[in-house]
GROMACS .gro file of C-alpha atoms in nm:
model
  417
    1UNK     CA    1  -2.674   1.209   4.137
    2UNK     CA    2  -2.593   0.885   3.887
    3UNK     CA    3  -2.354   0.634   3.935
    4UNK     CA    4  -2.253   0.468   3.612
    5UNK     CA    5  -2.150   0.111   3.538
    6UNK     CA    6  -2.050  -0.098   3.241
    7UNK     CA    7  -2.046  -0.497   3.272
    8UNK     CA    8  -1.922  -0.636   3.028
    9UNK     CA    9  -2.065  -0.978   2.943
   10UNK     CA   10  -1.906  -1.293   2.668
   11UNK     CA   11  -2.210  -1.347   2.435
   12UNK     CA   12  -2.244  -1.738   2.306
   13UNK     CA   13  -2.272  -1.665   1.905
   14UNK     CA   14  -2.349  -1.920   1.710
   15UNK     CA   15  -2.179  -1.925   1.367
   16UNK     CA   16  -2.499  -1.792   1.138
   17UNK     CA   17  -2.595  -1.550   1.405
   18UNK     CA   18  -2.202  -1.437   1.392
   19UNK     CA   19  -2.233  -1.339   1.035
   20UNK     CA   20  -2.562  -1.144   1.106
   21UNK     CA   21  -2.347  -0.971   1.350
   22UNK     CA   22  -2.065  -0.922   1.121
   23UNK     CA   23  -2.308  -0.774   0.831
   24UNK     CA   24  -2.479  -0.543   1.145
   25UNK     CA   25  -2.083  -0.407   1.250
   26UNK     CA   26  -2.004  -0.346   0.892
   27UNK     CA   27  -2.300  -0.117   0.801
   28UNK     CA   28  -2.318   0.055   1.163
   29UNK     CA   29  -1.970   0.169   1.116
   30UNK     CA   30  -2.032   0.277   0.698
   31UNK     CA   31  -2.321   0.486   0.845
   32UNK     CA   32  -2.160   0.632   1.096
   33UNK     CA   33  -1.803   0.727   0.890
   34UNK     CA   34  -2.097   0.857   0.604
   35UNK     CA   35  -2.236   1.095   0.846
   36UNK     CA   36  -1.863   1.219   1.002
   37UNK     CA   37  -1.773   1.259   0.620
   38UNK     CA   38  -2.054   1.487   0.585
   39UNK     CA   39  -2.022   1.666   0.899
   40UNK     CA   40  -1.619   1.779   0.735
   41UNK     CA   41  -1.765   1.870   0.424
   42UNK     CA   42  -1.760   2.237   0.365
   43UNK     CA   43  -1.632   2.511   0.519
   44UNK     CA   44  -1.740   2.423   0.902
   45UNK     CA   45  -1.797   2.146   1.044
   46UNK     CA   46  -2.128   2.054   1.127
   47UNK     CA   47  -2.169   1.891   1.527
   48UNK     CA   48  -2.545   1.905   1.572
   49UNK     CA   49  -2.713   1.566   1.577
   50UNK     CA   50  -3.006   1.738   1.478
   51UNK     CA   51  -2.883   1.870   1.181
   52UNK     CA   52  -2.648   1.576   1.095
   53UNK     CA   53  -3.021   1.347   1.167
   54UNK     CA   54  -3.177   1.591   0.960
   55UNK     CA   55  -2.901   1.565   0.637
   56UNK     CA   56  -2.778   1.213   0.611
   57UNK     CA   57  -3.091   0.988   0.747
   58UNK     CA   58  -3.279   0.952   0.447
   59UNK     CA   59  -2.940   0.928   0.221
   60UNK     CA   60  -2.790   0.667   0.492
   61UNK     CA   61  -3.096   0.435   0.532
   62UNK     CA   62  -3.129   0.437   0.101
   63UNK     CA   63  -2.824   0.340   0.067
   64UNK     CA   64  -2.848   0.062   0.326
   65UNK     CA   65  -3.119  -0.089   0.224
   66UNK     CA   66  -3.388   0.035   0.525
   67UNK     CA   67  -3.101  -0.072   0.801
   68UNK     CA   68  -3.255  -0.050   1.157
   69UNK     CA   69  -3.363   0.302   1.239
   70UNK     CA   70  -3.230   0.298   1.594
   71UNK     CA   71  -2.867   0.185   1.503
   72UNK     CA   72  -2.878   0.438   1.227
   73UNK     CA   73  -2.951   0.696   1.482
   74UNK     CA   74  -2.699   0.537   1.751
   75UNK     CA   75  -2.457   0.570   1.475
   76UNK     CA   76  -2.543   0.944   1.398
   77UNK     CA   77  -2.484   1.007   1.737
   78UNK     CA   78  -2.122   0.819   1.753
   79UNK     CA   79  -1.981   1.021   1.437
   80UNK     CA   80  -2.145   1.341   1.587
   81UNK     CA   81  -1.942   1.270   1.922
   82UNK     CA   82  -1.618   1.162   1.758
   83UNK     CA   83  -1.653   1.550   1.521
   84UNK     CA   84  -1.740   1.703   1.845
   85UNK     CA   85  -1.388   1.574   2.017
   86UNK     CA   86  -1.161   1.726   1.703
   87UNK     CA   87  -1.394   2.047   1.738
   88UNK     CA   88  -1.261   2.062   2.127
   89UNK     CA   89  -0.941   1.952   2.039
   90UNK     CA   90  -0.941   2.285   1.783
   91UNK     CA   91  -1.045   2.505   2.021
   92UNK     CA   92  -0.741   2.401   2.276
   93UNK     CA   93  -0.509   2.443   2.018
   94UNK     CA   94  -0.441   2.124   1.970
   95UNK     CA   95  -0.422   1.950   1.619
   96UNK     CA   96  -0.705   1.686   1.507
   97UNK     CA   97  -0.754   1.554   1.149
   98UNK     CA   98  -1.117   1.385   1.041
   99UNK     CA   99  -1.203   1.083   1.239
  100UNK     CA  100  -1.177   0.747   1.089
  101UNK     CA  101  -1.453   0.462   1.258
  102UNK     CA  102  -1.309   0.140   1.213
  103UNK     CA  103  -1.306  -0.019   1.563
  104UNK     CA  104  -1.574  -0.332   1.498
  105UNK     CA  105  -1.829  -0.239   1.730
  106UNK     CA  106  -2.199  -0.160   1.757
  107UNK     CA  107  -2.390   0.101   1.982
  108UNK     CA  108  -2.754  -0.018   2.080
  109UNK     CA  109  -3.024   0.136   2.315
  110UNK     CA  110  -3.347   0.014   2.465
  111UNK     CA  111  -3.511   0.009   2.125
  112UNK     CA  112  -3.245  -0.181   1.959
  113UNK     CA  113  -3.138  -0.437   2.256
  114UNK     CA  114  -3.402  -0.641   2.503
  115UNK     CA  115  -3.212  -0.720   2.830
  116UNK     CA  116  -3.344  -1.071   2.976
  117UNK     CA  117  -3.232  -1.202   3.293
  118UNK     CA  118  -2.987  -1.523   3.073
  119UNK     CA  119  -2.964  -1.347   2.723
  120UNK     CA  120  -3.027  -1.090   2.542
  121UNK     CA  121  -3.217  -0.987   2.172
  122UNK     CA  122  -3.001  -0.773   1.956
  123UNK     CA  123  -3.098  -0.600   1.649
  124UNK     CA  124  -2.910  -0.687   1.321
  125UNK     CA  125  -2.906  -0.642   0.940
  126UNK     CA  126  -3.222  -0.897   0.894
  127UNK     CA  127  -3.421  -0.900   1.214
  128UNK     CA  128  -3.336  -0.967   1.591
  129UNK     CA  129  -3.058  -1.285   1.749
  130UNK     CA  130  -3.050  -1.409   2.030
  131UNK     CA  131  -2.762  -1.507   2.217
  132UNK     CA  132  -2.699  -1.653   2.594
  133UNK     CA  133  -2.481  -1.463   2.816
  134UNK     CA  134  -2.166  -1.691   2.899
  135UNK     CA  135  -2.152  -1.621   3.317
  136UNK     CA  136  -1.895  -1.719   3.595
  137UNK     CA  137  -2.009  -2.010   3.748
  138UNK     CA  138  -2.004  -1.811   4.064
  139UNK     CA  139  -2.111  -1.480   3.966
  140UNK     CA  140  -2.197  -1.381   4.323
  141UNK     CA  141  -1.954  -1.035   4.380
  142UNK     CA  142  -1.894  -0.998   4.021
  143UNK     CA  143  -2.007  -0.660   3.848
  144UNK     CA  144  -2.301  -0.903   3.676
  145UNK     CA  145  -2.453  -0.968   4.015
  146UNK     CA  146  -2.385  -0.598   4.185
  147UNK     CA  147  -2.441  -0.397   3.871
  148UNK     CA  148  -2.620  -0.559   3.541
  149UNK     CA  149  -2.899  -0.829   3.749
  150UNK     CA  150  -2.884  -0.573   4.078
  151UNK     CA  151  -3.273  -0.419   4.096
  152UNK     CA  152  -3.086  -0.125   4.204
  153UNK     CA  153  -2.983  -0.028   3.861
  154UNK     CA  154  -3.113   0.015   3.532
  155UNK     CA  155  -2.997  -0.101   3.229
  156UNK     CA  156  -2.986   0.151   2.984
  157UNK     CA  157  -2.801   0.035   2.647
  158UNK     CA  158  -2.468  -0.161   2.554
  159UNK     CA  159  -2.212  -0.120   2.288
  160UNK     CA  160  -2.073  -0.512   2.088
  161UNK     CA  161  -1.754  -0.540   2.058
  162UNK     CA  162  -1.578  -0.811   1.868
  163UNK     CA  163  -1.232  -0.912   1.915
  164UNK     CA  164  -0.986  -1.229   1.868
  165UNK     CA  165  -1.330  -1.409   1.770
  166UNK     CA  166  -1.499  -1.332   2.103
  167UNK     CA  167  -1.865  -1.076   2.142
  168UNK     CA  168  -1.795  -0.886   2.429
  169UNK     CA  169  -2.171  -0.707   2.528
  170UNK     CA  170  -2.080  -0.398   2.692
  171UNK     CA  171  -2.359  -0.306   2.930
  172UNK     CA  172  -2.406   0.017   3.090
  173UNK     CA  173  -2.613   0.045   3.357
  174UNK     CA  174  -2.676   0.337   3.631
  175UNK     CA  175  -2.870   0.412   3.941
  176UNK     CA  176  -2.955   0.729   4.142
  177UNK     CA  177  -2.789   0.728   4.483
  178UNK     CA  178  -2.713   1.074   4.714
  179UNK     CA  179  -2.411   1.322   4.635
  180UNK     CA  180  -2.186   1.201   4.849
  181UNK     CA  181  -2.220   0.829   4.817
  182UNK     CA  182  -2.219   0.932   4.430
  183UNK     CA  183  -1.831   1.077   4.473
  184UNK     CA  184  -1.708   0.801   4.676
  185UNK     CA  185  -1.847   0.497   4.400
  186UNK     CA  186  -1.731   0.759   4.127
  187UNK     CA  187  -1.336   0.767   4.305
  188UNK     CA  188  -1.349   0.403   4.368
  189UNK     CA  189  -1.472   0.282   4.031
  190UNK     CA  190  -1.098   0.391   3.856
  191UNK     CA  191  -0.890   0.176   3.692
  192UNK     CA  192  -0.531   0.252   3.551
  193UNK     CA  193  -0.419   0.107   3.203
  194UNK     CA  194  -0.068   0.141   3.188
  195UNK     CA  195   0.102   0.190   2.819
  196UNK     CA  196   0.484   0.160   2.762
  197UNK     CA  197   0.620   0.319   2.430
  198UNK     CA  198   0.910   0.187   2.280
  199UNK     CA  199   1.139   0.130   1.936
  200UNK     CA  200   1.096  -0.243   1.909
  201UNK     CA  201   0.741  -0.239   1.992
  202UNK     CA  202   0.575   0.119   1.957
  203UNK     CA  203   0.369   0.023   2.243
  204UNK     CA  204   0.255  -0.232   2.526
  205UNK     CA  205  -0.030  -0.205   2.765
  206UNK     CA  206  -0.059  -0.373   3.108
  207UNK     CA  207  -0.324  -0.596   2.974
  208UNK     CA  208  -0.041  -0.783   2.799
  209UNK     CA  209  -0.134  -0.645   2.400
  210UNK     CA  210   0.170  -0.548   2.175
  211UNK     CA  211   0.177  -0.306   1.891
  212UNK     CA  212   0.525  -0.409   1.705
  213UNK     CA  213   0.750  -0.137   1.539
  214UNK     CA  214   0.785  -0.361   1.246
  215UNK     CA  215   0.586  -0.207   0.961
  216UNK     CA  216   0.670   0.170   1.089
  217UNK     CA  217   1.060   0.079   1.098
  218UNK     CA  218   1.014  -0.048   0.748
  219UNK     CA  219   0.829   0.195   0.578
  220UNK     CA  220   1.086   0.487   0.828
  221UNK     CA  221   1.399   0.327   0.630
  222UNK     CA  222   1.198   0.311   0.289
  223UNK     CA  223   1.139   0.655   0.282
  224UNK     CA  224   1.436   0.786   0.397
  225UNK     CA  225   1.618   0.576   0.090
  226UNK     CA  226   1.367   0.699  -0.163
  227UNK     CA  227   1.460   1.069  -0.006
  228UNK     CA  228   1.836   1.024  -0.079
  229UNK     CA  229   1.781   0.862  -0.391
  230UNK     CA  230   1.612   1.226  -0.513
  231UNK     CA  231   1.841   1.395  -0.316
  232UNK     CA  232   2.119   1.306  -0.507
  233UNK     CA  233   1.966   1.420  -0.797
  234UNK     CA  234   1.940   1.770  -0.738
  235UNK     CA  235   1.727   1.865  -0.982
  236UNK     CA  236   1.373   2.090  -0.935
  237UNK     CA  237   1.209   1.763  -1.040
  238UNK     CA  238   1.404   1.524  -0.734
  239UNK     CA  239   1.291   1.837  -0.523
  240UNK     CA  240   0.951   1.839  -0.567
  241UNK     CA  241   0.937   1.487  -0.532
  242UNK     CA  242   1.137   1.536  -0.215
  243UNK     CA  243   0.799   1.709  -0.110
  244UNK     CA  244   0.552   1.458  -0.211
  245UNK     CA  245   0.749   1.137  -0.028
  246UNK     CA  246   0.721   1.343   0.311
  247UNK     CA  247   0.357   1.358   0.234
  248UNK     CA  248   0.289   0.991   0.144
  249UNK     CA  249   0.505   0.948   0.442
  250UNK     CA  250   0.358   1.175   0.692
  251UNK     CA  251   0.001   1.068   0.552
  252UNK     CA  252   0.090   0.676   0.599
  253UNK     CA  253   0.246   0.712   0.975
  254UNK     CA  254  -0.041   0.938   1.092
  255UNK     CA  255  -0.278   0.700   0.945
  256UNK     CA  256  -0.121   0.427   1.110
  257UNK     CA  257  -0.082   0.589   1.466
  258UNK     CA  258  -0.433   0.655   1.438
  259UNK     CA  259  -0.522   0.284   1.426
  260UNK     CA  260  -0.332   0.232   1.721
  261UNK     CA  261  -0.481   0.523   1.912
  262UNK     CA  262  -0.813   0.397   1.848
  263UNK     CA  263  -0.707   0.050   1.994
  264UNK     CA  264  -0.531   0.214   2.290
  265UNK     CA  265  -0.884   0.421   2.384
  266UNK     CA  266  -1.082   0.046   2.295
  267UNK     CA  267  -0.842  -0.163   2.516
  268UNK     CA  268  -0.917   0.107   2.761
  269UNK     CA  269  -1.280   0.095   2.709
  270UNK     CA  270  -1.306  -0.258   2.694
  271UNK     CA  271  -1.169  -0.291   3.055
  272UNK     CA  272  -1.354  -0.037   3.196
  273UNK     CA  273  -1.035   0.198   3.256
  274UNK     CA  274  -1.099   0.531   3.346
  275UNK     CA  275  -0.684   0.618   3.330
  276UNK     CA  276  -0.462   0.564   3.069
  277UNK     CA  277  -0.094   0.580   3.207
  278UNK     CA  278   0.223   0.671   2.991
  279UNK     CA  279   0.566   0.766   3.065
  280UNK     CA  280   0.699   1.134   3.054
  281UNK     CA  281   0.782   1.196   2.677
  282UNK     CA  282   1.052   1.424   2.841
  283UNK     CA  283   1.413   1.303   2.666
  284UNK     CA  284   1.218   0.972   2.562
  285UNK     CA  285   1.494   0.975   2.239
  286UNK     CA  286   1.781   1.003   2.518
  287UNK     CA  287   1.616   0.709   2.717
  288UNK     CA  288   1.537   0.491   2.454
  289UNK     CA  289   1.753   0.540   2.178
  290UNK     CA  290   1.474   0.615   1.958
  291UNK     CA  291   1.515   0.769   1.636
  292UNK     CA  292   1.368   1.163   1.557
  293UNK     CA  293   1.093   0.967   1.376
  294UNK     CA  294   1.012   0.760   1.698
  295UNK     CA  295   0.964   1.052   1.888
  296UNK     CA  296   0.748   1.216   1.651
  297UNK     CA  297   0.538   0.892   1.685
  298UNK     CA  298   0.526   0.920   2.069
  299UNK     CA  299   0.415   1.267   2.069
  300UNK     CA  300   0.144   1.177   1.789
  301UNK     CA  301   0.033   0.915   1.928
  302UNK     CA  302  -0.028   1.011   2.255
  303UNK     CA  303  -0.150   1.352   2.094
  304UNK     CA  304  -0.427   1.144   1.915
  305UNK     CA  305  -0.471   0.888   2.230
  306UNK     CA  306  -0.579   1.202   2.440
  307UNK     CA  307  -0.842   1.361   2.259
  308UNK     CA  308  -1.013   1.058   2.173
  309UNK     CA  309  -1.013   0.926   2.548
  310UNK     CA  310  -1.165   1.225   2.614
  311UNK     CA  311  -1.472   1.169   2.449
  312UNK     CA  312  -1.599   0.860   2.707
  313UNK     CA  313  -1.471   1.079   2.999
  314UNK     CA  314  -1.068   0.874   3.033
  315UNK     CA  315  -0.780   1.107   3.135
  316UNK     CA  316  -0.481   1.039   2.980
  317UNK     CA  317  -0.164   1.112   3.219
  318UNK     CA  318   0.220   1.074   3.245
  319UNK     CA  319   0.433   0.954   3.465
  320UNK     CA  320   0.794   0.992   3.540
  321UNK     CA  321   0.988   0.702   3.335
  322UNK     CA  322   1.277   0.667   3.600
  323UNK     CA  323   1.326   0.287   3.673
  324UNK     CA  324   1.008   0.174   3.498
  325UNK     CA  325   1.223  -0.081   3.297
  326UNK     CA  326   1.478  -0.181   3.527
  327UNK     CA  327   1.205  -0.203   3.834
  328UNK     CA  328   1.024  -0.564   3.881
  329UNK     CA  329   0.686  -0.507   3.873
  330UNK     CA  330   0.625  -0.777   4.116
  331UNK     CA  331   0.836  -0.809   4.416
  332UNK     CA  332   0.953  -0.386   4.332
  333UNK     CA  333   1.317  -0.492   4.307
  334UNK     CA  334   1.526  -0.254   4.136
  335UNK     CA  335   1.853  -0.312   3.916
  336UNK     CA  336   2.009  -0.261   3.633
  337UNK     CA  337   2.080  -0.625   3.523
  338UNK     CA  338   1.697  -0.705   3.575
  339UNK     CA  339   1.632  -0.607   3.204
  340UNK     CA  340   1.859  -0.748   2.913
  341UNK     CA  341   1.727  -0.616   2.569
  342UNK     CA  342   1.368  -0.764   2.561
  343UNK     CA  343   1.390  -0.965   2.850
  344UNK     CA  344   1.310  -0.924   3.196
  345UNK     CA  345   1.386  -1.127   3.505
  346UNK     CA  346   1.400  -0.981   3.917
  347UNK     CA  347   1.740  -1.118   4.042
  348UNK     CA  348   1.567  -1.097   4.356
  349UNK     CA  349   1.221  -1.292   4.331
  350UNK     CA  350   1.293  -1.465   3.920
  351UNK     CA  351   0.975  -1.306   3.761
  352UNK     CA  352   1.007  -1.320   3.422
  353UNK     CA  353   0.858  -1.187   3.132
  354UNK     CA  354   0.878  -0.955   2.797
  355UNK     CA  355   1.104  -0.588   2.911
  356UNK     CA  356   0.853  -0.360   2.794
  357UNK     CA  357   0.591  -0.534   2.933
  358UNK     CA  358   0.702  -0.546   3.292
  359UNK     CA  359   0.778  -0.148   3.211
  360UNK     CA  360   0.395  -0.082   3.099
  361UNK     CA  361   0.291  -0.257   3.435
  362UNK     CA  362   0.512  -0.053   3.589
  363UNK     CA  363   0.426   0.295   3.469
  364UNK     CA  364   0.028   0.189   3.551
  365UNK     CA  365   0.145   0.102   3.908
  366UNK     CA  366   0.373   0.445   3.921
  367UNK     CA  367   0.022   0.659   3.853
  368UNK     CA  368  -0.195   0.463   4.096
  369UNK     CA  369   0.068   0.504   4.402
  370UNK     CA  370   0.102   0.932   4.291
  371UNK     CA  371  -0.299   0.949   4.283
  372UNK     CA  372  -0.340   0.763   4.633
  373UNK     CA  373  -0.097   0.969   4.815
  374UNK     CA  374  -0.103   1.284   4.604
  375UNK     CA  375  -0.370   1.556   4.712
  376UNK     CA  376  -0.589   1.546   4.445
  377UNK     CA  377  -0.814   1.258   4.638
  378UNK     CA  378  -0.838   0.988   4.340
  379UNK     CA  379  -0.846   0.650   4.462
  380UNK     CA  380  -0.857   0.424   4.168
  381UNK     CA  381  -0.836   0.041   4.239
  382UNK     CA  382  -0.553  -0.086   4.055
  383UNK     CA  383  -0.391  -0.172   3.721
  384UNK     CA  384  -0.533  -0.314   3.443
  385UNK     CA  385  -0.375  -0.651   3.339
  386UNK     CA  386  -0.580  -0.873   3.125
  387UNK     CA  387  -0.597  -1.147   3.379
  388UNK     CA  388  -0.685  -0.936   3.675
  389UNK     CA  389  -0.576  -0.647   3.845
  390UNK     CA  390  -0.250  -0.510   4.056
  391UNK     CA  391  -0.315  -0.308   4.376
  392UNK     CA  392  -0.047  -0.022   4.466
  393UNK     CA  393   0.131  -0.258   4.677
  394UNK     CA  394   0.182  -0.519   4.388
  395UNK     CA  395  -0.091  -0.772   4.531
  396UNK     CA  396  -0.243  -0.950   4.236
  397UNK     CA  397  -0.633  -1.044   4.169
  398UNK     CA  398  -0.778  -1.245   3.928
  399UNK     CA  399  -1.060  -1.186   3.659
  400UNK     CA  400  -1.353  -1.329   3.704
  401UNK     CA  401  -1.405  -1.352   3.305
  402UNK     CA  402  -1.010  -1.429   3.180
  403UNK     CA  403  -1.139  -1.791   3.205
  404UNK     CA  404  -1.446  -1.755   3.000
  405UNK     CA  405  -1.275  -1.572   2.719
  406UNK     CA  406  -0.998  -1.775   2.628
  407UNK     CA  407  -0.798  -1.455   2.575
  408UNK     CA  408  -0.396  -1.568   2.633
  409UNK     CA  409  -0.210  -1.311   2.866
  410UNK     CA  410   0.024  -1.129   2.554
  411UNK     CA  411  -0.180  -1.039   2.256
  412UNK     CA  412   0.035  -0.888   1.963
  413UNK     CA  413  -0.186  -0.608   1.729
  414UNK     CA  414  -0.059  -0.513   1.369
  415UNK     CA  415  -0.223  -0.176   1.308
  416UNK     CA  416  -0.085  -0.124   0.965
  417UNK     CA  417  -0.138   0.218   0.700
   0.00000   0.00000   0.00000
């Protein structure tokens, strides 16, 4: 049996070597969207890396100029896995529309990465960088001394991800290790990202990153005005452009919920979650005070959230809501004057922070204590914040790497259409 592991590592990039990396995400991600473009052309659509190698390779490395051979391959393989997850989704029923690779982020292997023991040699546009790993001071216990510099594992590829100007190496490394001690690393190695859906903010996760309602409550009230503006009209001309708004409009939102889906699964990724947590979508309109269109943006979204998770092997679960916003998610005190619009603060210990926040902590906390004494046997170790972690009783543990990446504890996304 394998045991899996992903470290991820900061990467010191210098500014010329940044650019090279820039160049190298931009054409990865063209040649991977070019292959997933071809795979929907036609009647079927075509999942076989094979065939998809055999079909776009020549086309993709002509019209890159001779890009690396290995990422054009790594990338073949990333658009044939994304068409393979809408094919499943399909055959469950379930509806999928043509995935859209715009995540900046590079896949690499042992021919396109060297692994030394204080940096590492990554493949780009126009040759090979190199760039030092930035470390703990004290790595010793940290996933970089059990995992990525442990003889016991092998490294065997990494995927770059860039965000808020930081290069995150992803490194996945894996060993072979008996059945049984297998399952118990495999239960023990979960972690819960908790997400919090609301009108405000269409989402929060419990690593402190906001997606803000703005631009869908905007674009919600434009299109409803343009609507009753051809309403009034009542002719067959106002009626079929009755039809072609709710297209724009249903094309723009589900474009735009996409983005944040992909960020949702990424966040997840990045943090090596193997849960992602929302609330029950049961009378979320009642609870909220959301509008028919907000709801429709819950379902989609976490429609979209779950068949993309479930292409790097993260369930996607809900939990009931009850409390999750009036609950402090770190003494437990409950109350209905804890929460007062967007703000949050226990009357019992004083925590404060932002409402929806707190409530996305919450929900990730709400999963991890169901799993642990539910009889389904998961034990995963606690929630996802981006400083550290929560345990089911609350207890708090810092990151070893929140200090290297200068990443402040509330990031706020726009994910516009």
């Amino acid at each position: 049996m394998e045991v899996r592991r992903t470290v991820p590592v900061v990467l010191d990039v210098d500014s010329d070597d940044a650019v090279l990396l820039e160049d190298t995400v931009d054409t990865f991600l063209w040649c991977a969207q070019y292959v997933v473009d071809h795979a929907f052309h036609g009647e079927y659509v075509t999942t076989s890396k094979t065939i998809l190698d055999d079909e776009t390779y020549d086309d993709v490395r002509k019209e890159t100029d001779g890009f690396n051979s290995g990422l054009v391959q790594a990338a073949r393989n990333k658009a044939a896995e994304a068409c393979k997850s809408v094919v499943a989704r399909w055959k469950k029923g379930k509806k999928a529309s043509k995935p859209r690779l715009t995540s900046p982020h590079v896949v690499y292997d042992k021919r396109t990465a060297t692994f030394h023991d204080e940096y590492v040699s990554l493949a780009t546009t126009d040759g090979r960088i190199e760039a030092d790993y930035l470390l703990p001071d004290d790595d010793n216990g940290t996933p970089h001394s059990e995992h990525l510099f442990s003889e016991e594992y092998e490294t065997t590829g990494a995927e770059l991800h860039y965000r808020d100007g930081t290069w995150v190496l992803h490194v996945h490394c894996k060993k072979d290790v008996e059945s049984d001690t297998s399952e118990q690393a495999t239960t023990e190695n979960g972690t819960v990202l908790g997400v919090d859906l609301g009108v405000n903010t269409l989402a929060v996760t419990s690593t402190g990153t906001f997606w803000p309602g703005d631009e869908f409550d905007h674009w919600r009230r434009e299109y409803e005005k343009r609507r009753g503006s051809l309403q009034q009209c009542g002719t067959r001309w106002a009626h079929e452009n009755i039809q072609s708004v709710g297209r724009k409009e249903d094309g723009r939102f589900k474009l735009m919920l996409h983005h944040i889906s992909n960020e949702l699964v990424d966040e997840a990724r990045e943090n090596g979650c193997s849960v992602i947590a929302f609330e029950d979508l049961t009378n979320i309109r009642e609870r909220t005070g959301a509008s028919w269109g907000h709801k429709w943006a819950f379902a989609r979204l976490y429609d979209y959230v779950e068949y993309k998770a479930e292409a790097y092997d993260i369930a996607v679960e809900q939990v009931t809501s009850e409390n999750t916003s009036r609950r402090c998610s770190h003494c437990g005190f409950t109350h209905p004057d804890n929460r007062d619009g967007e703000d949050f603060e226990c009357l019992k210990c004083g925590y404060e922070n932002h409402a929806d926040y707190n409530a996305a902590k919450n929900i990730g906390l709400r999963y991890l204590r169901r799993t642990q004494t539910g009889s389904d046997g998961g034990a995963p170790l606690g929630v996802r914040l981006n400083s550290g972690m929560l345990n089911e009783n609350g207890g708090y543990s810092p990151a070893e790497e929140s200090a290297r990446t200068g990443v402040h504890a509330e990031s706020h996304r726009f994910s516009g259409g």
